[in-house]
Coordinates of C-alpha atoms in Angstrom, one line a residue:
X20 CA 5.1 -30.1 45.3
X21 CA 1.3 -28.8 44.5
X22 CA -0.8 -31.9 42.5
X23 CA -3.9 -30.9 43.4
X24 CA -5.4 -27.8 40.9
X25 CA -9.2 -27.0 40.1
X26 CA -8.1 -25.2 36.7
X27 CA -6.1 -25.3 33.9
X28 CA -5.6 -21.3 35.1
X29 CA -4.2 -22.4 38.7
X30 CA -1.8 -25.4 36.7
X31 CA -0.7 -23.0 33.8
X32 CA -0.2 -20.0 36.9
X33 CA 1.9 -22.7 39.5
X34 CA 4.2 -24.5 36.6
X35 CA 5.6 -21.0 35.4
X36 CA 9.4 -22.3 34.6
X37 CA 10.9 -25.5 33.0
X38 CA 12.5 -26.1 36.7
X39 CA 8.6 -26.7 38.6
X40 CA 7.7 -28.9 35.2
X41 CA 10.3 -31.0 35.4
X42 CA 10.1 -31.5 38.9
X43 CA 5.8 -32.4 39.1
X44 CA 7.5 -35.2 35.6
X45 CA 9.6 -36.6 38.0
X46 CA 7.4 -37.0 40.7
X47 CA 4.5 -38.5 38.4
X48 CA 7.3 -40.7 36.5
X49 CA 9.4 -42.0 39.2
X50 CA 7.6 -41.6 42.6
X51 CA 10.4 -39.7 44.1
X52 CA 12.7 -42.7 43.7
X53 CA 14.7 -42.1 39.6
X54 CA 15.9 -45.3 37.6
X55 CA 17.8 -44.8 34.6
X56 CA 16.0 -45.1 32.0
X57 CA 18.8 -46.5 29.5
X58 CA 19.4 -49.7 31.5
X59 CA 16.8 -49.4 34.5
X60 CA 19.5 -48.9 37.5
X61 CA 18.2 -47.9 40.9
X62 CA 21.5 -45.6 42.0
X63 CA 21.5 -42.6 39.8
X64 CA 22.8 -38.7 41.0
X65 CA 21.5 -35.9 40.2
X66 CA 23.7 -32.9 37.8
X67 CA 22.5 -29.7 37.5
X68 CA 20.6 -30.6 34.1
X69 CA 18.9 -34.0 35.1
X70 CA 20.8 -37.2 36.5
X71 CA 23.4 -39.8 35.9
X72 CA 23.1 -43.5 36.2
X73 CA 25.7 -44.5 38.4
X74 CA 25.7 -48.5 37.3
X75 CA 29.8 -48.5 35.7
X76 CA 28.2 -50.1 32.8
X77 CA 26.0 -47.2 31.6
X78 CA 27.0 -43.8 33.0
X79 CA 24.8 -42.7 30.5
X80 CA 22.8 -39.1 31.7
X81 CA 19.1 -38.6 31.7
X82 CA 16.6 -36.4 32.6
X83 CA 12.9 -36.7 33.2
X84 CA 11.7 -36.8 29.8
X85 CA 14.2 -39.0 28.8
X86 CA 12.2 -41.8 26.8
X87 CA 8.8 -40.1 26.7
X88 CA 6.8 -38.0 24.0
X89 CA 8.6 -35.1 25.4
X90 CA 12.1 -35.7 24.9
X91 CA 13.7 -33.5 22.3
X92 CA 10.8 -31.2 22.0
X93 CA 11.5 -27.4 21.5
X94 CA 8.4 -26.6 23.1
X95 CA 8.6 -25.4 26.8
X96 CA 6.9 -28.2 29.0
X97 CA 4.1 -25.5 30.2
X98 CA 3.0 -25.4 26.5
X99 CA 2.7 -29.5 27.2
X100 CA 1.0 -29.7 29.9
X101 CA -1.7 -27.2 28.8
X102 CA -2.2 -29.4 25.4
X103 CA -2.8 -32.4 27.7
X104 CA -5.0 -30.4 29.8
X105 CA -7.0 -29.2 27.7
X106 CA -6.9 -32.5 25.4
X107 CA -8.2 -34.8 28.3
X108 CA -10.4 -32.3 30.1
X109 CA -12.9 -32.0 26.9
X110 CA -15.3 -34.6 26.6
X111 CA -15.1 -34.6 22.8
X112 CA -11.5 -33.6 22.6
X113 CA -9.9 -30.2 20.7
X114 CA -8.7 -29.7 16.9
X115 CA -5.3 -29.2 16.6
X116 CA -6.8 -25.8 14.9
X117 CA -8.3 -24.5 18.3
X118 CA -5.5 -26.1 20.4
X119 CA -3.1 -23.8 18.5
X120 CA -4.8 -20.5 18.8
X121 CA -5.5 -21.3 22.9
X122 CA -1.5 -21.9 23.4
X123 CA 0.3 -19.6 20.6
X124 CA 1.5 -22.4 18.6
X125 CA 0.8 -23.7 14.9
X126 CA -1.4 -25.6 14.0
X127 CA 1.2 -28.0 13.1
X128 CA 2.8 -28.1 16.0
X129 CA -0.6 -28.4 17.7
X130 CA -1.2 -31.6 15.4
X131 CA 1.8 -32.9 16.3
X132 CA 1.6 -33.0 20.1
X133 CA -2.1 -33.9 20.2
X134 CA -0.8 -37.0 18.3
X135 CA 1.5 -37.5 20.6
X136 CA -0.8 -37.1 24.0
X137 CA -3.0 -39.4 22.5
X138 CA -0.2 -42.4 21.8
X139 CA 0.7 -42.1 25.5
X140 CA -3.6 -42.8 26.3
X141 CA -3.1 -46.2 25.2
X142 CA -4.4 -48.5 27.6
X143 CA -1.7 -51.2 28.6
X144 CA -3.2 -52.7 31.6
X145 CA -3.0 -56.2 30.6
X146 CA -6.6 -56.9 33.7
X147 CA -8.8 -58.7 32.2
X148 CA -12.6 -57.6 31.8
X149 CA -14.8 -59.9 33.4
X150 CA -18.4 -59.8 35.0
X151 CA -21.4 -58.4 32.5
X152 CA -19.3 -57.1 29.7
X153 CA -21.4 -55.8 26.0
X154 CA -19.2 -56.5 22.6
X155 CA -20.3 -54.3 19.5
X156 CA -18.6 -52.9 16.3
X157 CA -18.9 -49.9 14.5
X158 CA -17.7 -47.7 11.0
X159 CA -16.1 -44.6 11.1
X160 CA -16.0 -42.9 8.2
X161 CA -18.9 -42.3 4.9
X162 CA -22.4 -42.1 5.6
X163 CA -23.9 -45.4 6.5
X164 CA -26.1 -44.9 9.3
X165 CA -28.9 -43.6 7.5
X166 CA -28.8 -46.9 5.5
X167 CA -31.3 -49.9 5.9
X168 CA -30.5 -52.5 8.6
X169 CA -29.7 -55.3 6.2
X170 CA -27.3 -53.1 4.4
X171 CA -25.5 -52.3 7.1
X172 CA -25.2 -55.7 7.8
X173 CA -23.9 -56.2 3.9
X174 CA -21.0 -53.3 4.8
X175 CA -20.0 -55.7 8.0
X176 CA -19.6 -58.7 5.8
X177 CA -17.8 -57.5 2.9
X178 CA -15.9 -54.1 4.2
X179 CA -16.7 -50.7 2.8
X180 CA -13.6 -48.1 0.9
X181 CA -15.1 -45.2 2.4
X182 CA -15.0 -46.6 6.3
X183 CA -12.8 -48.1 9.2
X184 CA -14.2 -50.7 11.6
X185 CA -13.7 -50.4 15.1
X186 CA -14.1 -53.1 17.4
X187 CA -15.5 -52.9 21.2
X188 CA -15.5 -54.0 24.6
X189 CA -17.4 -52.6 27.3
X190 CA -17.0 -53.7 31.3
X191 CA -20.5 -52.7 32.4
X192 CA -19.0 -53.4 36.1
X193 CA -16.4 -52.3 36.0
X194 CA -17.5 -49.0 33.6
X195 CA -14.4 -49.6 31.3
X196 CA -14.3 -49.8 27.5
X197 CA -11.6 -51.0 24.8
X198 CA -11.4 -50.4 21.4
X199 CA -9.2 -50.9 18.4
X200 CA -9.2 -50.9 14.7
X201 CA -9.9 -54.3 12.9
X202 CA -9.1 -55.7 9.2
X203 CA -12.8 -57.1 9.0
X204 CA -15.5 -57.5 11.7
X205 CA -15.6 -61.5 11.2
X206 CA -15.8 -64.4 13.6
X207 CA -11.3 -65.1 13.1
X208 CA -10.9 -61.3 14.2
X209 CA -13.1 -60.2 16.8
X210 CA -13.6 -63.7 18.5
X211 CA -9.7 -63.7 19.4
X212 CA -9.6 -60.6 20.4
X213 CA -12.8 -61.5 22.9
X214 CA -10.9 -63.9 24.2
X215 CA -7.8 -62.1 25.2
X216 CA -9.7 -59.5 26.4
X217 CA -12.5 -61.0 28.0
X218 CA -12.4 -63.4 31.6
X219 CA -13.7 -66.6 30.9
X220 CA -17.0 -67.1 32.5
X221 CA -18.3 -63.8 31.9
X222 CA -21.5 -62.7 30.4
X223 CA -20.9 -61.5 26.5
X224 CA -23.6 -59.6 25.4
X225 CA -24.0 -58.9 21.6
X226 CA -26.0 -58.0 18.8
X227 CA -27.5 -61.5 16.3
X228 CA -24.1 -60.6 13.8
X229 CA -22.6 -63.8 13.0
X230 CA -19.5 -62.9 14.4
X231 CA -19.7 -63.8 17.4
X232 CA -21.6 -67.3 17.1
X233 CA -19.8 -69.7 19.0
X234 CA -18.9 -67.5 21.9
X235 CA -20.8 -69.4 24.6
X236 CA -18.1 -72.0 24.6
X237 CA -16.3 -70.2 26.6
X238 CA -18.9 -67.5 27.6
X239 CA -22.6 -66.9 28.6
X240 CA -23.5 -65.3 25.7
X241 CA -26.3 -63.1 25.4
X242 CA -27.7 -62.4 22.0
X243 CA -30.0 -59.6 21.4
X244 CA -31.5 -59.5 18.1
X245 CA -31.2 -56.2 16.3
X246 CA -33.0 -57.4 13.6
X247 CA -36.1 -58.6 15.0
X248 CA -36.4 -55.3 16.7
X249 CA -35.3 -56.2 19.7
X250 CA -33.2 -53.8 22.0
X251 CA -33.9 -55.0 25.7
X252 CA -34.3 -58.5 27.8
X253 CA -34.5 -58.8 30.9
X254 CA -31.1 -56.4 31.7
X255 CA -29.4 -57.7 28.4
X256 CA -28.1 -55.5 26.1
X257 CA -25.6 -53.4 24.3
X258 CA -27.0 -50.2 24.4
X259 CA -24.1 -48.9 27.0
X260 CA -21.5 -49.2 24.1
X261 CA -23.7 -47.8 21.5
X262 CA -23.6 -44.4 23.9
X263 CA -19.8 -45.3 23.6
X264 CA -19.3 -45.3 19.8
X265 CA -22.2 -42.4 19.6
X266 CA -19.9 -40.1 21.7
X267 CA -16.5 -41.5 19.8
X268 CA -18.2 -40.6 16.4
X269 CA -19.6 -37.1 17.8
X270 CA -16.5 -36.0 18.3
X271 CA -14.6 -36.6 15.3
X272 CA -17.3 -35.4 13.1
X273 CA -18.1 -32.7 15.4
X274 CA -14.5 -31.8 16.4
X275 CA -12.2 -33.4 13.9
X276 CA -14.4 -33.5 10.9
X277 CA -12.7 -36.5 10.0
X278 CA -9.6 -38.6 10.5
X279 CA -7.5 -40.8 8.4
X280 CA -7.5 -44.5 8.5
X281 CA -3.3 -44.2 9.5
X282 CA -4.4 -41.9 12.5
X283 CA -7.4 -43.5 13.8
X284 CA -6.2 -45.8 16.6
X285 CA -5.2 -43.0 18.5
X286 CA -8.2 -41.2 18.5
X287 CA -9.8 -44.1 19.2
X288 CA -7.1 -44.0 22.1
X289 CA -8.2 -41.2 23.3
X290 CA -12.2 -41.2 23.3
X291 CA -11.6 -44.6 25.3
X292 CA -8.9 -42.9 28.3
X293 CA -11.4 -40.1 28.6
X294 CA -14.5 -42.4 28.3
X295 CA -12.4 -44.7 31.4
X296 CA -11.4 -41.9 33.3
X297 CA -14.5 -39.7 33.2
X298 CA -15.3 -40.2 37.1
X299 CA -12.2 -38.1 38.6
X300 CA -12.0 -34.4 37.9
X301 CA -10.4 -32.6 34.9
X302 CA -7.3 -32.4 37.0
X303 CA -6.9 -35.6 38.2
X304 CA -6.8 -36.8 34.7
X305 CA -4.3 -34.7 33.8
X306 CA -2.1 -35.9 36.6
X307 CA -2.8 -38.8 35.8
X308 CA -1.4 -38.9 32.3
X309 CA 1.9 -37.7 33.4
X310 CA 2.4 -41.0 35.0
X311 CA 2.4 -42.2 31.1
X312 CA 4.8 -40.1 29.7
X313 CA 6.9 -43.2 29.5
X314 CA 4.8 -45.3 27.9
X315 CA 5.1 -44.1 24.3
X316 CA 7.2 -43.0 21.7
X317 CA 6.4 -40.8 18.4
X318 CA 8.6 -38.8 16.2
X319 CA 7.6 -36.9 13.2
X320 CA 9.2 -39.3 11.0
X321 CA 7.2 -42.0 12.4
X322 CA 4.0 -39.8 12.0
X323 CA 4.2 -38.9 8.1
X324 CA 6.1 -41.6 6.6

């Protein structure tokens, strides 16, 4: 089986048939060795459509998308691996608009899959981040950044309808960043989620916000003090994620437009697996997203409700 490609030409030109799909799913998925996915028995056969657990207490047949984003879908699993292709491989992602007219589908369709690619980007490695790590938060949404400093500051503290705050981390070692969306950027949300995120010991770098006073209890905190004009000391600072939410917020203005409040975790999702994976090629990264395919679930129903 061929894993190594240098276009999405050569991958859309090997995987011609359902039969070569299913076979690179199962390698990514299962490592050559299929559990049943209904009860996670070793000992399965393989039928001419997929495989059968053989534990006498399931029985139950499965395939290789059994459990994944794919199962059920209508749409052949070349179409698929083109969307995540092409979904992963550009730096600020495709609209569900151009996605549609590159594969033949509608731009429905091409909404729903992207949404689905970018629920199986979630990040679940529980590692810690530890060493120099820089903490920050951001708005999505309405036109705040041309506002004064201490405004801005006024739209942290008391929330703004027009935006969604999105909370940081960013591993400069290790060159990793995670993001989610927050209720409110205060001290009893985004200091928990420091701690669970963050190895204890390691240096926190932030911006003077009052958010994050206290942290050096269980941290070396670094403060840098925004408002004072100061950017830069002595290798402190927090400019790395600032790139990070910079490129995040190029690209759903730029190629989104926008993106509702419901939605936005997965996008967020997704600027964050690219961001973390932007050292191996375009086809590594697609290779290595089929190793997810497992990890998530999302109907239609789930979507729109």
């Amino acid at each position: 089986m061929k894993t190594q490609f240098k276009n999405l030409l050569q991958i859309l030109d090997y995987f011609k048939d359902e039969a070569t799909c299913r076979e690179l799913l199962e390698l990514q998925r299962w490592n050559g060795k299929p559990t049943c996915p209904h009860c996670g028995h070793e000992k399965v056969y393989r039928t001419n459509r997929g495989f059968k657990c053989a534990s006498p207490k399931c029985y139950k047949k499965f395939s290789a998308t059994t459990g994944t984003i794919l199962e059920s879908s209508k749409l052949p699993l070349r179409i698929w691996f083109g969307a995540i292709y092409l979904n992963t491989a550009h730096k600020k992602g495709i609209s569900s608009h151009q996605l549609g007219r590159d594969l033949g589908i509608s731009q429905r369709t091409a909404w729903f899959v992207l949404q689905r690619v970018r629920a199986m980007l979630k990040n679940n490695n529980p590692s810690l981040l530890t060493g120099t790590v820089e903490v920050d938060e951001t708005f999505v949404g309405g036109k705040a950044k041309n506002k004064h400093a201490k405004q801005r500051r006024e739209i942290k503290a008391t929330g703004y309808v027009n935006k969604t705050m999105v909370f940081g981390i960013l591993d400069r070692d290790g060159k990793t960043v995670h993001n989610q969306i927050v209720a409110n950027v205060d001290g009893n949300n985004l200091k928990p989620i420091i701690n669970e995120k963050v190895k204890e010991g390691s240096i926190v770098m932030s911006d003077g916000f009052g958010a994050y006073t206290g942290l050096n209890a269980n941290y070396q905190h670094e403060v840098i003090n925004h408002a004072q004009g100061e950017y830069y000391r002595n290798g402190f600072h927090t400019n790395t994620l600032e790139g990070y939410w910079s490129q995040l917020k190029r690209g759903i203005y730029g190629i989104y437009h926008s993106t509702s409040r419901k939605h936005l975790h997965r996008y967020c999702d997704e600027f964050a697996f690219r961001y973390n994976n932007r050292h191996v090629s375009d086809t590594e990264r697609f290779i290595n997203v089929l190793t997810k395919v497992a990890d998530a679930r999302l109907t239609w129903n789930q979507l729109t409700k």
